[in-house]
Each structure stands twice: as structure tokens, then as C-alpha cells.
PDB file of C-alpha atoms in Angstrom:
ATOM      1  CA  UNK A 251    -193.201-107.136  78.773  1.00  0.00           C
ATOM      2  CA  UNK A 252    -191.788-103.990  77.543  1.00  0.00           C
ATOM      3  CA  UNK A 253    -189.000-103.861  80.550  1.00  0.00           C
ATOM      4  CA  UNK A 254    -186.073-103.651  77.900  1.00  0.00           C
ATOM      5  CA  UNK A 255    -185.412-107.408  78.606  1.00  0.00           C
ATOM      6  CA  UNK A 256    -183.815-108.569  74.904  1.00  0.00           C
ATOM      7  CA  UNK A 257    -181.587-105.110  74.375  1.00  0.00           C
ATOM      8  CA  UNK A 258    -180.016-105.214  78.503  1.00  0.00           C
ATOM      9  CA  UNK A 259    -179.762-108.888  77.776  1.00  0.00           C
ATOM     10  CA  UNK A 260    -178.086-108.393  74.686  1.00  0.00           C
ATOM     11  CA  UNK A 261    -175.524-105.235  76.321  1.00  0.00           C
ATOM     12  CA  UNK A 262    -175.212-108.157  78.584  1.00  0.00           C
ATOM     13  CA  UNK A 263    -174.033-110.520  76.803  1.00  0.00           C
ATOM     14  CA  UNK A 264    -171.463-108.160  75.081  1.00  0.00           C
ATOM     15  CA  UNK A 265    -170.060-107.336  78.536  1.00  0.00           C
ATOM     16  CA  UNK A 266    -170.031-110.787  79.472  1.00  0.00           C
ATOM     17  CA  UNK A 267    -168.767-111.729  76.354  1.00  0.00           C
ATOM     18  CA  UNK A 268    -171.189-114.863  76.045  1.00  0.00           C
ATOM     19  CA  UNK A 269    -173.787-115.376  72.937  1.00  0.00           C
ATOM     20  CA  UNK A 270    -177.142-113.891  73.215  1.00  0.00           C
ATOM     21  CA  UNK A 271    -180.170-115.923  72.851  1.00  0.00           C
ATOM     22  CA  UNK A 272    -183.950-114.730  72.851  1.00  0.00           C
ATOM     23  CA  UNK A 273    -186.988-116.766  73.058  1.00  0.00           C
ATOM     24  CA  UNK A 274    -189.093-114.573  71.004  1.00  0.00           C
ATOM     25  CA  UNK A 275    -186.381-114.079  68.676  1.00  0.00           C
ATOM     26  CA  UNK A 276    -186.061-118.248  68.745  1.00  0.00           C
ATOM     27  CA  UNK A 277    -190.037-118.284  68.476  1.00  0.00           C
ATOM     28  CA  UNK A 278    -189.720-116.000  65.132  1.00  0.00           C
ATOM     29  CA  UNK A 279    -187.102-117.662  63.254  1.00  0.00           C
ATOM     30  CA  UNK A 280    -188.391-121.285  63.698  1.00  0.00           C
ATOM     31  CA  UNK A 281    -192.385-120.053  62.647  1.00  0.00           C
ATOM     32  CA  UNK A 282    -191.485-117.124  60.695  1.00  0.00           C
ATOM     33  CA  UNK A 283    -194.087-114.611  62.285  1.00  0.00           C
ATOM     34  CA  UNK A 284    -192.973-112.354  65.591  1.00  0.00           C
ATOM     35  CA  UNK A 285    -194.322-112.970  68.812  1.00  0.00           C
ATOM     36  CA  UNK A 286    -197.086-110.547  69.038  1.00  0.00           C
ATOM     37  CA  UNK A 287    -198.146-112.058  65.228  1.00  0.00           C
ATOM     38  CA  UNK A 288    -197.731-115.380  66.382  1.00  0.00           C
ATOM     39  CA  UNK A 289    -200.076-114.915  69.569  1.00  0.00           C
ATOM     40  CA  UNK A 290    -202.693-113.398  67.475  1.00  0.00           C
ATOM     41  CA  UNK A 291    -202.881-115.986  64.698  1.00  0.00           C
ATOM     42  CA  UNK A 292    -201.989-119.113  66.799  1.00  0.00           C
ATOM     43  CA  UNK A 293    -202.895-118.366  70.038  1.00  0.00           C
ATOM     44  CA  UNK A 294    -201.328-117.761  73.505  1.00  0.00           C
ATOM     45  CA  UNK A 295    -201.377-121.759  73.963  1.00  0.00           C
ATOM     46  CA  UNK A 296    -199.346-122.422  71.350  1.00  0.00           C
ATOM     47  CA  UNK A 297    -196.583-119.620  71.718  1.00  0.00           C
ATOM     48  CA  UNK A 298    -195.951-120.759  75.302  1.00  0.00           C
ATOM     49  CA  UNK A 299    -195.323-124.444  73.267  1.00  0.00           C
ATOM     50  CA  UNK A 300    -192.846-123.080  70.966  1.00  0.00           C
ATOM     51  CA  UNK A 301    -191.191-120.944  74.036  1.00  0.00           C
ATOM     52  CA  UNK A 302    -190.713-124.490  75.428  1.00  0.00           C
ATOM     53  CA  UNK A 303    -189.319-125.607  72.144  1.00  0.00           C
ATOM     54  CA  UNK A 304    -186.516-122.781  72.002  1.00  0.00           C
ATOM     55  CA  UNK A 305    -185.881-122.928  75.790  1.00  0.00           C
ATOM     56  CA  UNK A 306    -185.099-126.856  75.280  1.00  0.00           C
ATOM     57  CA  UNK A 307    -182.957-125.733  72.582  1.00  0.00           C
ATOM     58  CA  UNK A 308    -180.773-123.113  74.397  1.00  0.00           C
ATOM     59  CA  UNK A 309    -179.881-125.787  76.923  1.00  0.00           C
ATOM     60  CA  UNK A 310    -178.227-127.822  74.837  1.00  0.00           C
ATOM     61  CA  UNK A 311    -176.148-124.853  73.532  1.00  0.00           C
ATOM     62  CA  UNK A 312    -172.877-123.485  75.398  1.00  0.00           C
ATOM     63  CA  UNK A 313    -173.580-120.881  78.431  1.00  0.00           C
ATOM     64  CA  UNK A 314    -175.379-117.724  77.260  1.00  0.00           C
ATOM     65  CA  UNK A 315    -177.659-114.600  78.389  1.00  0.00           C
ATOM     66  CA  UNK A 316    -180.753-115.279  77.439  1.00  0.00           C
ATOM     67  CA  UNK A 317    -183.785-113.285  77.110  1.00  0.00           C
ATOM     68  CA  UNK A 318    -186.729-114.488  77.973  1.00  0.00           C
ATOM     69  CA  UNK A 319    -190.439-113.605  77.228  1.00  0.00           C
ATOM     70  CA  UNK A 320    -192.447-112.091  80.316  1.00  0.00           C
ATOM     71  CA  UNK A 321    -194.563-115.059  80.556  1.00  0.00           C
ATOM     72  CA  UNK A 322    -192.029-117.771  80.845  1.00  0.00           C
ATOM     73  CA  UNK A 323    -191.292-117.194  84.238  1.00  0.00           C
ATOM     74  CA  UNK A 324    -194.669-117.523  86.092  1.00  0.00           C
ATOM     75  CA  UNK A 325    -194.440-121.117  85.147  1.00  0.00           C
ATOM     76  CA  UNK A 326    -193.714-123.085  87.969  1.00  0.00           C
ATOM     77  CA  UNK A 327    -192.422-125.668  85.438  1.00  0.00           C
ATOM     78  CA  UNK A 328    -189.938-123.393  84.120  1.00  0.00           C
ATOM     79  CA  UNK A 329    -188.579-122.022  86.984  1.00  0.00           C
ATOM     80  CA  UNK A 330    -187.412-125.301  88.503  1.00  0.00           C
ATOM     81  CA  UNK A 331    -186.070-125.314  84.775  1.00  0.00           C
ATOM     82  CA  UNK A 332    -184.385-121.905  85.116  1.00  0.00           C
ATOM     83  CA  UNK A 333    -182.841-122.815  88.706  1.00  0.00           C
ATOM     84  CA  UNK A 334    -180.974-125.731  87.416  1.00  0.00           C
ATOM     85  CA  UNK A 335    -180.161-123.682  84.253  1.00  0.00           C
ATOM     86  CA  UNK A 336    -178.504-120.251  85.775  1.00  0.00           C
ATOM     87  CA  UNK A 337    -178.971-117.236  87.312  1.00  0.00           C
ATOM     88  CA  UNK A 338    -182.506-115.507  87.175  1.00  0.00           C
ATOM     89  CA  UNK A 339    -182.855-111.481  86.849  1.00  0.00           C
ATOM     90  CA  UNK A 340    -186.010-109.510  87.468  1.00  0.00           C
ATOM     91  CA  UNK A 341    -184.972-106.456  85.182  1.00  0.00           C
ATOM     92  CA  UNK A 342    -187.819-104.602  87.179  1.00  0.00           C
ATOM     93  CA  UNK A 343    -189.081-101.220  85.688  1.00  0.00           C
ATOM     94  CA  UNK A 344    -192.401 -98.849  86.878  1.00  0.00           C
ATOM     95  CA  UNK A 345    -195.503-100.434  84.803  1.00  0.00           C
ATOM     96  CA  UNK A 346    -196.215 -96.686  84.004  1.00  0.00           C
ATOM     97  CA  UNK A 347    -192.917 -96.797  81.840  1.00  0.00           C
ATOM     98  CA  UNK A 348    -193.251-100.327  80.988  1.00  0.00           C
ATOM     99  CA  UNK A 349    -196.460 -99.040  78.676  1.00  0.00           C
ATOM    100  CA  UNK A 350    -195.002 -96.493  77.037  1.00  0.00           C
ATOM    101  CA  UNK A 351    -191.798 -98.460  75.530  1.00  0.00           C
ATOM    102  CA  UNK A 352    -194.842-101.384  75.127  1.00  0.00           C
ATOM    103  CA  UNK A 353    -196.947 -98.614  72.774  1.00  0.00           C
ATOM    104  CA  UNK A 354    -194.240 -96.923  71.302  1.00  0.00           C
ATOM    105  CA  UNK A 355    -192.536-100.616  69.880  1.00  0.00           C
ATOM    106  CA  UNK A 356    -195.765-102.630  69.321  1.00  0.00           C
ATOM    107  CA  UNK A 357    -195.905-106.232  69.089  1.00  0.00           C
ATOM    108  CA  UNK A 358    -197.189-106.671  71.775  1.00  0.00           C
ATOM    109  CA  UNK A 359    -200.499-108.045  72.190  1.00  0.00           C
ATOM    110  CA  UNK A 360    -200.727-108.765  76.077  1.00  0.00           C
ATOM    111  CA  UNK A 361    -200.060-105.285  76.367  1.00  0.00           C
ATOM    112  CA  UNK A 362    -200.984-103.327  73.826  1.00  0.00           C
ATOM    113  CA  UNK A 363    -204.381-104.648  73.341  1.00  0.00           C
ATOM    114  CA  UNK A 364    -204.957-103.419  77.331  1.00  0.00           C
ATOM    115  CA  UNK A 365    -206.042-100.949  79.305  1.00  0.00           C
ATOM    116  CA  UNK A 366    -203.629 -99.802  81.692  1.00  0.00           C
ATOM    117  CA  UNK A 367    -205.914-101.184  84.076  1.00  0.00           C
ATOM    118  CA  UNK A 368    -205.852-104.564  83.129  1.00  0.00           C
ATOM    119  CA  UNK A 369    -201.882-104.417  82.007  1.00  0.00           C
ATOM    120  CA  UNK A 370    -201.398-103.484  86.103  1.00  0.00           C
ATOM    121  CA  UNK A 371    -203.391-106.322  86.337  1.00  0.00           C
ATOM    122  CA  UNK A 372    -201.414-108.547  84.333  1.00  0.00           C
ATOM    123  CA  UNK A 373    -198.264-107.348  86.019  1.00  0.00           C
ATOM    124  CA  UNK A 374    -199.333-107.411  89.862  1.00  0.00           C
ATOM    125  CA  UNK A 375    -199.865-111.343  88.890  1.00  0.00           C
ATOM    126  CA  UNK A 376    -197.109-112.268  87.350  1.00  0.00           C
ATOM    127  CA  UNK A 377    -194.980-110.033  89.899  1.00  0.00           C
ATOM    128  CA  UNK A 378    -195.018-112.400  92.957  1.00  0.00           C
ATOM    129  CA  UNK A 379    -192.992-114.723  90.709  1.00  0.00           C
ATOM    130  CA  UNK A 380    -190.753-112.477  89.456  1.00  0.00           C
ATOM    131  CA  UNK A 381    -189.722-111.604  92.537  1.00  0.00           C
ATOM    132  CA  UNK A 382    -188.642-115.292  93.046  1.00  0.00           C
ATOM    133  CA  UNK A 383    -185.705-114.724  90.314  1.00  0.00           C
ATOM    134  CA  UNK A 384    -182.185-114.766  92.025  1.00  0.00           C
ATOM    135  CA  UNK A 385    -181.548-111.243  91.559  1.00  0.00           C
ATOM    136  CA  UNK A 386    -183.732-108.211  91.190  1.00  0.00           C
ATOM    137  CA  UNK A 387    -182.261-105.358  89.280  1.00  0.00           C
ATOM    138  CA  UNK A 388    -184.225-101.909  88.861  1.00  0.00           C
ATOM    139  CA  UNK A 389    -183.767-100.678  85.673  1.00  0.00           C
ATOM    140  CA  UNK A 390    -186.144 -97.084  85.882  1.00  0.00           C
ATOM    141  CA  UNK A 391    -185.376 -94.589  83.586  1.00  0.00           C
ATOM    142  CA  UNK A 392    -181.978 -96.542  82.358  1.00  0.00           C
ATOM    143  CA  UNK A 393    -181.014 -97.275  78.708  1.00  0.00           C
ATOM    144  CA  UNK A 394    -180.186-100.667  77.611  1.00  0.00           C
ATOM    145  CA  UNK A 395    -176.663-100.629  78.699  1.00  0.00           C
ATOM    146  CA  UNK A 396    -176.674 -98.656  81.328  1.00  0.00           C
ATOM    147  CA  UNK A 397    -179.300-101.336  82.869  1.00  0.00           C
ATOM    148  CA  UNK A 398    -176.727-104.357  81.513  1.00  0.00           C
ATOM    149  CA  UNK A 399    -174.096-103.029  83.534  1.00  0.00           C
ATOM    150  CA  UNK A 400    -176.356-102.311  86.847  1.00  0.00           C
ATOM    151  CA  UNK A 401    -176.959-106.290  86.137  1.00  0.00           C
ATOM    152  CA  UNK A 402    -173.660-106.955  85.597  1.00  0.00           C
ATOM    153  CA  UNK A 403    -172.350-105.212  88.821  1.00  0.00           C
ATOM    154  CA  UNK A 404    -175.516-107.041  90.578  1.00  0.00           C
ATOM    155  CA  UNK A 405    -174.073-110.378  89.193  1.00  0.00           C
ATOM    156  CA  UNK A 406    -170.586-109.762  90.524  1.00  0.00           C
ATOM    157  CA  UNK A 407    -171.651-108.554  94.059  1.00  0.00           C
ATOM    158  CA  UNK A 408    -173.523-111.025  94.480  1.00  0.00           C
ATOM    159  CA  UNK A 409    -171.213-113.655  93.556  1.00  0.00           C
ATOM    160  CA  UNK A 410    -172.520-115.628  90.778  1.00  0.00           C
ATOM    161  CA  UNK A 411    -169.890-113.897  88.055  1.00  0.00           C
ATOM    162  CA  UNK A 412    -166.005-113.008  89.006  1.00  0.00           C
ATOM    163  CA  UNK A 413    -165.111-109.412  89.563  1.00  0.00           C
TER     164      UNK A 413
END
């Protein structure tokens, strides 16, 4: 959360010239309320349920970059999902900077709602499985698509896109 996910993702999907999909995005046009509203009036339970819903929808699209929430991975449910799917990227920023673009956007409860203690909480658990994502890219400091074409260079080295 707050790592610049959706706008790399979507520089990334420019460069790669693919369609862009986002499961918060997904999340808000099929209930009508944005993800931090959605959370706070429905619950945590049921967002994760209507990630599920969008992510079963992307599959059956063509390939894309997609953007997914920070809690999707940690599922181990999902991952096996995502490894059969594509390519996985930790877009990996400090949690110090992670806050601020959190508090200066809003929307976002898990965050926003949190000390810093117990967002560097929240993080240092979910972090062991984003570090099980195919690629790790460090994004610190970087705007959006600056940190798309770090992934995209990542991508390329590393084989899983042509030079």
C-alpha cells in the first residue's frame, strides 16, 4: 500500500503496450464505492471476495499489467494463482515513504487509520511474501515512470520480456 503500484503499473503498461487492469479500480466499478470506502462499510472480508471476483475476471481477458492491491499477494491461494498467471513484481519502496504518499492520497484505511508503528507492522508481515514475487524492483524516491521503466529493464534482463 502506497508503493505507487497502479500509476508504475499503468507507465507499464504504456511501455509495454498491453491494457492496464487494477483490482481496486475493478473492485470500484463493479460496487461503486473505492477501496478504502468499501473496506470501511463492508469490511476487509468482503473486499478480499470481490478482489477474487476481478482477479477471476482479468484471467479471462487478453495479457495485461495488472495492479494489484497490497493484500492480494500474502495469499498463498493467490500466489499459486499469480505463478500460473505471469510474472510477479515487488515494486519495493522504504515504509517511511510508503506513509507519506499513503497520507497525502488517502483511501487508505490499512494505512491511514495506523500508527507508523503498527503500518511497519503490517508491512514486516506481509514482506516475507513479497519477497517471493519473481522480481523485486526498488522503486525509492522514483516517479511513476521512472519506476515502470526500472521494471521494465528488470523484466528484460531477466528474461521474461524481449529486449
Amino acid at each position: 500500500m502506497g508503493a505507487g503500484k497502479t500509476s508504475a503499473a499503468r507507465e507499464l503498461a504504456r511501455l509495454l503496450r498491453l491494457p492496464f487492469r487494477d483490482t481496486d479500480e475493478e473492485v470500484r466499478r463493479a460496487s461503486g464505492l473505492a477501496a478504502g470506502e468499501f473496506i470501511l462499510r463492508r469490511g476487509l472480508g468482503a473486499f478480499r471476495k470481490a478482489e477474487d471476483d476481478a482477479l477471476r475476471g482479468f484471467t479471462a481477458g487478453p495479457a495485461a499489467v495488472v495492479a494489484l492491491g497490497g493484500g492480494i499477494y500474502p495469499s498463498g491461494r493467490r500466489r499459486a494463482f499469480f505463478r500460473r498467471a505471469g510474472v510477479t513484481v515487488w515494486l519495493r519502496r522504504p515504509l517511511a515513504e510508503m506513509l507519506r504518499l499513503a497520507r497525502r492520497e488517502g483511501g487508505r484505511p490499512l494505512l491511514t487509520r495506523k500508527t507508523a508503528e503498527a503500518a511497519a507492522r503490517l508491512f514486516a508481515r506481509r514482506e516475507k511474501y513479497y519477497r517471493l514475487c519473481d522480481l523485486e524492483v526498488t522503486a525509492a524516491g522514483l516517479a511513476p515512470g521512472e519506476a515502470a521503466a526500472k521494471i521494465r529493464r528488470s523484466l528484460e534482463k531477466s528474461g521474461f520480456i524481449p529486449s
